[in-house]
XYZ file of C-alpha atoms in Angstrom:
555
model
C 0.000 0.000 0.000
C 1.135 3.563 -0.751
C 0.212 4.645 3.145
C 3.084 2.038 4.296
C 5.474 4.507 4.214
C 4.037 6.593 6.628
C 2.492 4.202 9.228
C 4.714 0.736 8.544
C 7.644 -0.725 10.513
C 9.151 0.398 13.776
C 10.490 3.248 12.027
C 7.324 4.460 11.654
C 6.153 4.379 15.713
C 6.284 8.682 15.894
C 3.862 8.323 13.228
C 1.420 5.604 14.540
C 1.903 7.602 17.965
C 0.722 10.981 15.943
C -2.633 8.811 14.131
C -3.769 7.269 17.990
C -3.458 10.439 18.751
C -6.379 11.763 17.150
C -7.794 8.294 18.297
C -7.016 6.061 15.055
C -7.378 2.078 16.155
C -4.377 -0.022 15.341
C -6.950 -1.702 12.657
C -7.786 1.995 11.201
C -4.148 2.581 10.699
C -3.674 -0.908 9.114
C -6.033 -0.453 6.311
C -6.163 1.086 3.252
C -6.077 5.305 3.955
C -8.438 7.100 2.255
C -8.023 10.772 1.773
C -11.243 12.484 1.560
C -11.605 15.972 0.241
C -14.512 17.575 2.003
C -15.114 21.323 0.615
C -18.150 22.570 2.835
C -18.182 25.898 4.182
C -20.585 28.209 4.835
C -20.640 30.953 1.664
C -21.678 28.767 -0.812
C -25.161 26.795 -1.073
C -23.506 24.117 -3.008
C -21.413 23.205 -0.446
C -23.800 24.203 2.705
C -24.760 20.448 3.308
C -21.296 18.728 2.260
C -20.942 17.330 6.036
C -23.834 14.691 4.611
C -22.400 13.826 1.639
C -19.032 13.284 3.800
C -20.062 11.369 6.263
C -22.021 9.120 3.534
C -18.588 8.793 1.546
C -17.001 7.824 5.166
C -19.451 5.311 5.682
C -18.865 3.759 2.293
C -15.155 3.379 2.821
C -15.504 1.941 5.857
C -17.948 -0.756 4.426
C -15.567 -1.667 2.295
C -12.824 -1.738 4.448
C -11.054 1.322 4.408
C -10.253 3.898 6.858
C -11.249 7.913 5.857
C -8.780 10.551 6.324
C -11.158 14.059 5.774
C -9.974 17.142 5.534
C -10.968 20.563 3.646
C -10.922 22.886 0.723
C -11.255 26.523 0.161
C -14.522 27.946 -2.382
C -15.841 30.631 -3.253
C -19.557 31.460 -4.124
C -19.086 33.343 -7.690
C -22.553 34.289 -7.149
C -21.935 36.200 -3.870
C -18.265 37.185 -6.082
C -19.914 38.379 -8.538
C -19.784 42.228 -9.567
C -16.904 43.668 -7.395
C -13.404 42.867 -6.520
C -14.255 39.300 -5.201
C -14.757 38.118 -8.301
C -10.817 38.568 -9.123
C -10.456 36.048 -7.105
C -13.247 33.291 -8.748
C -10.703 31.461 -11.559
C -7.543 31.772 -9.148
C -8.722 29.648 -6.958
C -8.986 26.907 -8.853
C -5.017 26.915 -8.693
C -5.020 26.970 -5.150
C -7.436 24.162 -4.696
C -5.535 21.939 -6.837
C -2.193 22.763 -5.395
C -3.395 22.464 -1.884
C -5.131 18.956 -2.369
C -1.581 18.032 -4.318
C 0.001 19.224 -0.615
C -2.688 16.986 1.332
C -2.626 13.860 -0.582
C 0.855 13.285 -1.389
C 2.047 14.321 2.153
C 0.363 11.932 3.783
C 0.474 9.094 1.275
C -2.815 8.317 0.695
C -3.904 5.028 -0.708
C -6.674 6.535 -2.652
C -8.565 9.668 -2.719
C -12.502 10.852 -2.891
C -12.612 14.666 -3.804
C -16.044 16.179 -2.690
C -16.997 19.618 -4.627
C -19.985 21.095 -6.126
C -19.357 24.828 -7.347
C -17.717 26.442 -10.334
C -13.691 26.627 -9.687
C -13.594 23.607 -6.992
C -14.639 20.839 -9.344
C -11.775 21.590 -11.987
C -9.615 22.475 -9.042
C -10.174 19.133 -8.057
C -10.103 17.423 -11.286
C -6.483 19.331 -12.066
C -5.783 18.222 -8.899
C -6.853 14.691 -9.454
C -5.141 14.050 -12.376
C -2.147 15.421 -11.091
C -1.730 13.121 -7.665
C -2.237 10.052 -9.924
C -3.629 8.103 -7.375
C -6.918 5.892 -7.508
C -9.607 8.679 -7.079
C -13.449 9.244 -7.066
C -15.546 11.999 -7.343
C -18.858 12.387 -5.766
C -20.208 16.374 -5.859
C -23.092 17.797 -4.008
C -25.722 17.836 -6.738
C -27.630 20.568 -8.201
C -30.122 22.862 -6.367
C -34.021 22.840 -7.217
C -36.265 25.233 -9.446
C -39.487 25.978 -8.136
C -42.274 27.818 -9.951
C -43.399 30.893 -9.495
C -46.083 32.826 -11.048
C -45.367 30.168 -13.854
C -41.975 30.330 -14.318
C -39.401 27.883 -13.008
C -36.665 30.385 -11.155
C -33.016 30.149 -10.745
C -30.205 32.654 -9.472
C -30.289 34.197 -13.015
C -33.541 35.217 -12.966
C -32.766 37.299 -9.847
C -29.619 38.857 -11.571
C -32.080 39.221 -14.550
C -34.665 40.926 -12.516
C -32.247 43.424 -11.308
C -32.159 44.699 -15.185
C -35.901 44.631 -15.122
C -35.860 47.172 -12.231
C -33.350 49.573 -13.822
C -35.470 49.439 -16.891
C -38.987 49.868 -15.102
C -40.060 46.534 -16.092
C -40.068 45.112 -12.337
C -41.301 46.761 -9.261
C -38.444 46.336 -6.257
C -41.395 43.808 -4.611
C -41.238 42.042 -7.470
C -37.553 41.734 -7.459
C -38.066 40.906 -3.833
C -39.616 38.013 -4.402
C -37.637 36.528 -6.774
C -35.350 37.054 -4.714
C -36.811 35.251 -1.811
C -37.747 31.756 -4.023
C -35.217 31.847 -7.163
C -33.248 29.860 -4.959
C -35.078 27.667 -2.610
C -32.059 25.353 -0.666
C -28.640 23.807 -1.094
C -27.421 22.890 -4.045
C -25.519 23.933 -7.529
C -27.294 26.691 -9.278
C -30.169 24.718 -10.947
C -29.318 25.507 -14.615
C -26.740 24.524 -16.991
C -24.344 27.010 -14.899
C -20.904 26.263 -14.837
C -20.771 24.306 -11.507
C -23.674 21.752 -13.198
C -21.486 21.736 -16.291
C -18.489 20.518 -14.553
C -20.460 18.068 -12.638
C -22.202 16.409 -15.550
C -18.418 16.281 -17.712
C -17.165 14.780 -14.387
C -19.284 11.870 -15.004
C -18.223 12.025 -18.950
C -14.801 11.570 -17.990
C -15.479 8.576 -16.223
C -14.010 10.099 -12.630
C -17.629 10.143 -11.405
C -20.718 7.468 -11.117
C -23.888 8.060 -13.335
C -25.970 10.198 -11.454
C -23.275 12.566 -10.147
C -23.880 15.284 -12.663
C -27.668 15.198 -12.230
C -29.286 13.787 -8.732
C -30.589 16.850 -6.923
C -28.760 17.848 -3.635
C -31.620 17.063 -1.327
C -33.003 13.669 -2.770
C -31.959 10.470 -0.761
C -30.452 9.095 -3.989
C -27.386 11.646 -3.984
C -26.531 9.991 -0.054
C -26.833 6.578 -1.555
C -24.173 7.531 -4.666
C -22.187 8.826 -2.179
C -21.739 6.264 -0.183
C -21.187 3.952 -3.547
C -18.458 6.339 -4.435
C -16.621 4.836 -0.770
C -17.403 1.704 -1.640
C -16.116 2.284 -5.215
C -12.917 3.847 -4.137
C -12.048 0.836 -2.435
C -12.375 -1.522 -5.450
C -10.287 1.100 -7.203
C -7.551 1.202 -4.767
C -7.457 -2.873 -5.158
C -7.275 -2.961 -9.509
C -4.965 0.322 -8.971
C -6.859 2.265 -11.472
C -5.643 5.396 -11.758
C -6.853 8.902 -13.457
C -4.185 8.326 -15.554
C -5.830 4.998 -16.595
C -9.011 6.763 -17.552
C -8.222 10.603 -18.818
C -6.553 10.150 -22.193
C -7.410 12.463 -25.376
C -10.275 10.114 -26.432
C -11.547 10.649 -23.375
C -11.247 14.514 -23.456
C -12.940 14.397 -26.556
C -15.803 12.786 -25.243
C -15.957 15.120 -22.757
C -15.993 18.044 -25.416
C -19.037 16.030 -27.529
C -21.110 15.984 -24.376
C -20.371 19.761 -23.764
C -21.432 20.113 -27.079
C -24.620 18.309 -26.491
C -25.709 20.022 -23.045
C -24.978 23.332 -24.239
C -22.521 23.126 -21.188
C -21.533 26.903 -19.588
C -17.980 28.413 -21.706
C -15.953 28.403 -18.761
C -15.890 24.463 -19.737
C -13.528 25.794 -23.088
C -11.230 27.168 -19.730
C -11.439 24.119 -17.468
C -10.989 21.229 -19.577
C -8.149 22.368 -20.972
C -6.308 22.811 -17.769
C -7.560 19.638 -16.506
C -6.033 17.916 -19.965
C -2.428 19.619 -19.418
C -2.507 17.989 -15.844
C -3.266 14.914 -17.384
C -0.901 15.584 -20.099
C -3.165 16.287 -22.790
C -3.571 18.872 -25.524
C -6.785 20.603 -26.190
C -6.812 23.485 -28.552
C -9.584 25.331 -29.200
C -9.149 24.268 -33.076
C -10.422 21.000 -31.499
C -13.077 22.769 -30.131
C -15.157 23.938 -33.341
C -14.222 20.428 -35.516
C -16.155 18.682 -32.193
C -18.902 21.346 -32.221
C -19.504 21.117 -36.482
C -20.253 17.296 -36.313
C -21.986 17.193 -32.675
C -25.835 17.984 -32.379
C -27.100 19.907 -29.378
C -29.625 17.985 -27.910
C -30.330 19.855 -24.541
C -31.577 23.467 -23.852
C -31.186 24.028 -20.269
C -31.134 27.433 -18.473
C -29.921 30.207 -19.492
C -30.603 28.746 -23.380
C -33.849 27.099 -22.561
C -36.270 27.226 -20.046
C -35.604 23.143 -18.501
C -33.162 23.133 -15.306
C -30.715 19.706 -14.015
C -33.602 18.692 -12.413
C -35.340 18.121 -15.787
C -32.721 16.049 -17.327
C -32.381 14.299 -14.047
C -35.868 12.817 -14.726
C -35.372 12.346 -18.365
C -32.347 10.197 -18.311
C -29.463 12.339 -17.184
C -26.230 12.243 -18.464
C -25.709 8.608 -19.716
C -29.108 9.348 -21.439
C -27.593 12.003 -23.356
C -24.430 9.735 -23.791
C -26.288 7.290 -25.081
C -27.946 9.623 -28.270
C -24.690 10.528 -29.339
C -23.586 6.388 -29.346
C -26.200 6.283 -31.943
C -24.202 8.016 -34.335
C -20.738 6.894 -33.419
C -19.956 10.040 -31.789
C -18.390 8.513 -28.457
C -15.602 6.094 -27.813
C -17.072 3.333 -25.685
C -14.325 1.124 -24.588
C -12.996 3.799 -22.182
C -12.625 2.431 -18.652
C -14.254 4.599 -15.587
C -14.462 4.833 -12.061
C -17.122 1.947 -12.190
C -14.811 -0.199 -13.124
C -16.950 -0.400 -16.167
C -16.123 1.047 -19.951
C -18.572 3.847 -21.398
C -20.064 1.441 -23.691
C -21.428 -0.740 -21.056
C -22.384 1.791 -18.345
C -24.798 3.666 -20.897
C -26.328 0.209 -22.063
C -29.675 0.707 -20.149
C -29.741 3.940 -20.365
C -33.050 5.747 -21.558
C -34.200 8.993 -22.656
C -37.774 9.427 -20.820
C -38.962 13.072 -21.889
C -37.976 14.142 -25.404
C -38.274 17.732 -24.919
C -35.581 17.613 -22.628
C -33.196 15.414 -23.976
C -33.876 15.614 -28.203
C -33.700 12.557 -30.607
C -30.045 12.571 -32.317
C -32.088 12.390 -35.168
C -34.132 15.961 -33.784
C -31.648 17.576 -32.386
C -32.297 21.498 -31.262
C -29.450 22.734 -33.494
C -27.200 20.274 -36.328
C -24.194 21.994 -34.305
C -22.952 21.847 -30.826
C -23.702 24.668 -27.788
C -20.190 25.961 -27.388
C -18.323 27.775 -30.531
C -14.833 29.121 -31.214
C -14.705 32.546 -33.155
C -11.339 34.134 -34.683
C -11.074 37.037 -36.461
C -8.610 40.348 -36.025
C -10.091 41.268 -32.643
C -9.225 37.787 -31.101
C -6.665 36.064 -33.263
C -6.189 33.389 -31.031
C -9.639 32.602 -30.316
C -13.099 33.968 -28.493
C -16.046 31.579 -26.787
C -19.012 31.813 -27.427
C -22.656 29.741 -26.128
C -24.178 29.807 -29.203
C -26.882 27.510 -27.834
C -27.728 30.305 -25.847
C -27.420 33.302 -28.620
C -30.834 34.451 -30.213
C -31.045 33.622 -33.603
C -31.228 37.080 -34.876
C -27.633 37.567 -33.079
C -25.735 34.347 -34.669
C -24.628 37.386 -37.235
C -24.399 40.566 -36.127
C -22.902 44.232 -37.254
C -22.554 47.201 -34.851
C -20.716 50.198 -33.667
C -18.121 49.132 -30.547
C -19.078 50.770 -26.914
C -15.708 50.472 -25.410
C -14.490 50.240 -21.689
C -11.685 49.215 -20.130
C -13.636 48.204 -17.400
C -16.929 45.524 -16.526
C -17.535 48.318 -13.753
C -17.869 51.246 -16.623
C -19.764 48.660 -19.171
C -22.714 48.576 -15.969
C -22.759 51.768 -14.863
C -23.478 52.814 -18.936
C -25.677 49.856 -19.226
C -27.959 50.310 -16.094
C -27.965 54.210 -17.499
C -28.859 53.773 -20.574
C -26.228 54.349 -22.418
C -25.912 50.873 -24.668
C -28.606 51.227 -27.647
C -29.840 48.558 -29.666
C -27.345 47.711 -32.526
C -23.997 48.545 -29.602
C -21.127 46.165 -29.449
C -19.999 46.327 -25.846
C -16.601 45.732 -25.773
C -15.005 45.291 -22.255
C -11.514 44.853 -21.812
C -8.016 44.830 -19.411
C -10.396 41.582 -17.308
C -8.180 38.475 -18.730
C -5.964 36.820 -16.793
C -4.049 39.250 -16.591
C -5.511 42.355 -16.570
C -8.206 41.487 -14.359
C -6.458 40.135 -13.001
C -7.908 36.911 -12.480
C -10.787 36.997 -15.394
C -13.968 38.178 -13.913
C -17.162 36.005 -14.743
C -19.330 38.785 -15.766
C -23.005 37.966 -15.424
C -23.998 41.175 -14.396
C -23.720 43.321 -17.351
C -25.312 40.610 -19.486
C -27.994 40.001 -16.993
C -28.490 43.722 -17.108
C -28.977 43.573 -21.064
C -31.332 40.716 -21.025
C -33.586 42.155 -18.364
C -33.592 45.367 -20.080
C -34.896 43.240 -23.497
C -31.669 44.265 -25.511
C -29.911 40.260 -25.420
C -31.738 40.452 -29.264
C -30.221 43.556 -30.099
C -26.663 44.161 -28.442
C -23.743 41.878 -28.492
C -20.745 41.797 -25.523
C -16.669 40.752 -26.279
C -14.354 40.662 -23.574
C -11.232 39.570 -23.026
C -12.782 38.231 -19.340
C -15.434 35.554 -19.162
C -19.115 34.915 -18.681
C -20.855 33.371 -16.069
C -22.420 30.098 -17.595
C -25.988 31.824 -16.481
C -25.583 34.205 -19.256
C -27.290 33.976 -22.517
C -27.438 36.395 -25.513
C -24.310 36.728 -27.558
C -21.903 37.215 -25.122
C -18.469 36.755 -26.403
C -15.896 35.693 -24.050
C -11.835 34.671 -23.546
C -10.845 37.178 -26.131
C -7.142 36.067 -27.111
C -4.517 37.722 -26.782
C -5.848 39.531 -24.116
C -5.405 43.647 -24.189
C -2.954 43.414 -20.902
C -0.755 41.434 -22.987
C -1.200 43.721 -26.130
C -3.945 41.666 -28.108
C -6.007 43.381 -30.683
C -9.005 44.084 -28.612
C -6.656 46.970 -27.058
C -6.429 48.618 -30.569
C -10.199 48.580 -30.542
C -12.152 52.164 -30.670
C -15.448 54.006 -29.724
C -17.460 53.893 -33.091
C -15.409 51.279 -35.016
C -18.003 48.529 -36.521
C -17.529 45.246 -35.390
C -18.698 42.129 -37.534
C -20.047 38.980 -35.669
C -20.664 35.593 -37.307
C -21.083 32.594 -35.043
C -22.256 30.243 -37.478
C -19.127 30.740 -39.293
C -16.611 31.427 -36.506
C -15.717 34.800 -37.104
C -15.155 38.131 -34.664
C -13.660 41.018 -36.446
C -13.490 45.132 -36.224
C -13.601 46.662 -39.609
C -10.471 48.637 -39.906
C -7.536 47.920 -41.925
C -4.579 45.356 -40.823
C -1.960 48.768 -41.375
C -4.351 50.671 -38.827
C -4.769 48.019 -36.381
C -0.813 47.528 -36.374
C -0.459 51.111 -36.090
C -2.659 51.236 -33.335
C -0.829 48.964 -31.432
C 2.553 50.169 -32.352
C 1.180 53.085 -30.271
C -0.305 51.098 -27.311
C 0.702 50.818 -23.692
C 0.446 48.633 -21.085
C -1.536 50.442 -18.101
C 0.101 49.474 -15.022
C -1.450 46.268 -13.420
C -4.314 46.554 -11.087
C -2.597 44.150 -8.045
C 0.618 43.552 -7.624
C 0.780 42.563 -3.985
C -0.293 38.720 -2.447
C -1.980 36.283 -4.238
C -3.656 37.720 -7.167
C -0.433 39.601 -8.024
C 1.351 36.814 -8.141
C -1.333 34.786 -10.147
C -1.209 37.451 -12.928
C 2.657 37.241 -13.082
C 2.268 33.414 -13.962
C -1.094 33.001 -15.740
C -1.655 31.895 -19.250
C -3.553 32.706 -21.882
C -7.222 31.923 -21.474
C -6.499 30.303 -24.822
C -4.254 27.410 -23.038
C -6.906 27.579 -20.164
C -5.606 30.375 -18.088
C -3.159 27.580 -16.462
C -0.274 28.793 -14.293
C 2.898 28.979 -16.298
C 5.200 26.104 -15.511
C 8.202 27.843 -16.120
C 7.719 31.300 -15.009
């Protein structure tokens, strides 16, 4: 056993002494040690309730004859983040997640390792992490929080942020935001919709790290405490076969996870996560990859923000293996990939059933021939922009307007919520990448402020930042190069007509490629934002959101 060489041989009595004394049983320290990474706090409602689904995966391991090791990890609630300088600190985290589990597990040797997250930068945290420690490893997440109906409309966070919008425009009354506010989000749990934390969930099943259900059982039902304590059991038959993340995260199995993005119309911070989860497992995703996997995958799902069904609807039509099991129809999977259930793809999705059509399409009538998620290129983003296309009305898939610029997401919502942003605007925000953010703000308040105003039809948003995966309308995000490292989108101007064409991948400003060099011939860095503790270090070392805004190994 890996733990041996910190509890075997009378070498080893200081550290037997240190285990009994935190009362560990001479049988406890003899068995397998199972580290298990509990990430509950209380600032996030995904992770309110995490004790349960902790003690479950305890009780599992000890079924199967292992001994638990918990301890914690840091998250932040984007939500709460969002719209002021906490939400600098969103995407950076996921770097110290990963690095601190890397501390805890390898320290202490474990034999095997269940990671417990739920929210946006903790899964791929945990899943870099993962992949990185090499060790037999589960995953078992909180689950996604409940919609409830209101006045006849399912609810969830966005329609608060939404509502806001509303207000400003003298759609809403403030008692009507009030009591969205009050039910859009009735317990613990995920956000309900296709957000990113639900994204990352469901792709954690895809890549075969967790069991079916894992993306898709809400967070209160009694089946997500009986998956978790499968997942202890699980980890112990994984610990015996020694199957490894590096057994089951290869680049067929990235791409898998990419056609099932495509399919959910999965949040774009995906396009940043997987990425950095593939160069932990050392694999290469480029976002070239990206659009081939989104031309030849149908999307099959419209979830919130793009549609009006939440992760409680494809819960009860299928779930994920559901959806997995469309896209087998048309060869669009590999199968004989091996998972955390010890089975391969192919055989875990062989019962699997789509039971409401609606919510999970036919792969012969899909919602649209192409997947949710597209890559655009063009002279303001030469290296690549994201976009949820699933999400963008069709009127916007093409699109031709005069650029609103500001070098801030603080300016871009104080003009928005004033009126400032017309119908036909390209907003154009800019110094929030990586870099200049630093630490790429999700940005859900200016486009919730657009949609609740009614102008997601009419106005387009590029940044060099990133969107909450609650936003719909054409919001354009992960502009590449960045403007804090001197990428086109700093040459931009007030007035200059941008051209938008999702359905052919293209993002460009309609000046000349003399002026635009010019332009930035003339250009200057501002002076960073931070450049004291953590995030001033981060934006020292981060990459392009192109690479997936990893830290750079050599820096």
């Amino acid at each position: 056993m890996r733990s041996d060489i910190v509890k075997k041989g009378v070498e080893r009595a200081p550290h037997r002494s240190l285990f009994k004394a935190m009362g560990y049983t001479d049988e406890e320290i003899k068995r397998p040690l199972i580290g298990v990474v509990n990430s509950k706090n209380e600032i996030v409602p995904g992770h309110i309730h995490l004790n349960t689904i902790t003690e479950a995966v305890k009780a599992g391991i000890r079924m199967a004859g292992g001994t638990p090791v918990e301890f914690g990890a840091i998250g932040v609630c984007d939500g709460i983040a969002m719209g002021h300088m906490g939400m600098k600190y969103s995407l950076a985290t996921r770097e110290l997640i990963a690095d601190s589990c890397e501390a805890m597990g390898l320290a202490h040797s474990f034999d095997g390792m269940v990671f417990i997250p739920n929210c946006d930068k903790i899964v791929p945290g945990m899943l870099m992490a993962a992949a990185r420690i090499n060790v037999p490893s589960i995953f078992i997440s909180g689950g996604p929080m409940l919609s409830l109906k209101r006045n006849g409309r399912y609810l969830d966070l966005n329609s608060v942020f939404e509502a806001v919008g509303a207000f400003k425009a003298g759609k809403m009354t403030e008692e009507e935001v009030c009591d969205y506010e009050d039910h859009a989000c009735p317990g613990c749990g995920s956000c309900s919709g296709m957000f990113t934390a639900n994204s990352m969930n469901c792709l954690t099943e895809v890549l075969g790290l967790g069991l079916p259900g894992n993306g898709t059982v809400p967070a209160v039902y009694a089946e997500r405490i009986r998956l978790a304590k499968m997942a202890g059991m699980k980890v112990m038959e994984l610990v015996e076969k020694d199957i490894k993340p590096s057994d089951i995260l290869n680049s067929r199995t990235f791409e898998n996870a990419l056609a099932m993005d495509m399919a959910l119309g999965c949040s774009t911070n995906s396009i940043l996560h997987l990425p950095a989860i593939a160069n932990e497992a050392g694999v290469e995703i480029n976002l070239d990859i990206v659009n081939e996997i989104s031309n030849k995958v149908p999307n099959l799902c419209k979830l919130a923000p793009a549609g009006d069904h939440h992760v409680q609807d494809l819960y009860a039509a299928g779930g994920v293996q559901a959806v997995m099991k469309e896209l087998s129809k048309k060869g669009l999977l590999h199968l004989d990939l091996i998972t955390v259930t010890g089975k391969t793809v192919g055989e875990n999705i062989e019962n699997a059933k789509v039971l409401d059509k609606e919510v999970i399409r036919d792969i012969d009538n899909p919602y649209s021939p192409t997947g949710g998620i597209a890559v655009l290129r063009g002279n303001i983003a030469p290296d690549g922009a994201v976009v949820k296309r699933a999400a963008v009305a069709p009127e916007m898939l093409v699109h031709k307007g005069p650029a609103r610029v500001f070098d801030s997401e603080d300016a871009a919502i104080e003009a928005i919520y004033n009126g400032k942003i017309v119908k036909g605007d390209v907003v154009i925000i800019r110094y929030e990448g990586p870099k200049g953010g630093p630490g790429m703000r999700e940005m859900l308040g200016p486009t919730s402020a657009i949609a609740g105003m009614g102008l997601d039809k009419d106005v387009a948003l590029i940044t060099d930042g990133r969107f909450s995966g609650a936003t719909r309308g054409a919001s354009i995000g992960h502009a590449s190069p960045e403007a804090m490292e001197g990428g086109p989108i700093a040459a931009v101007r007030e007035g200059d007509i941008v051209s938008i064409d999702i359905p052919n991948g293209k993002l460009d400003v309609d000046v000349t490629a003399e002026e635009l060099k010019n332009r930035l011939t003339e250009w200057k860095a501002p002076s960073p934002k931070i450049t004291k503790g953590y995030l001033g270090r981060y934006a020292k070392l981060v990459s392009s959101a192109s690479t997936g805004a990893v830290l750079n190994k050599n820096s």
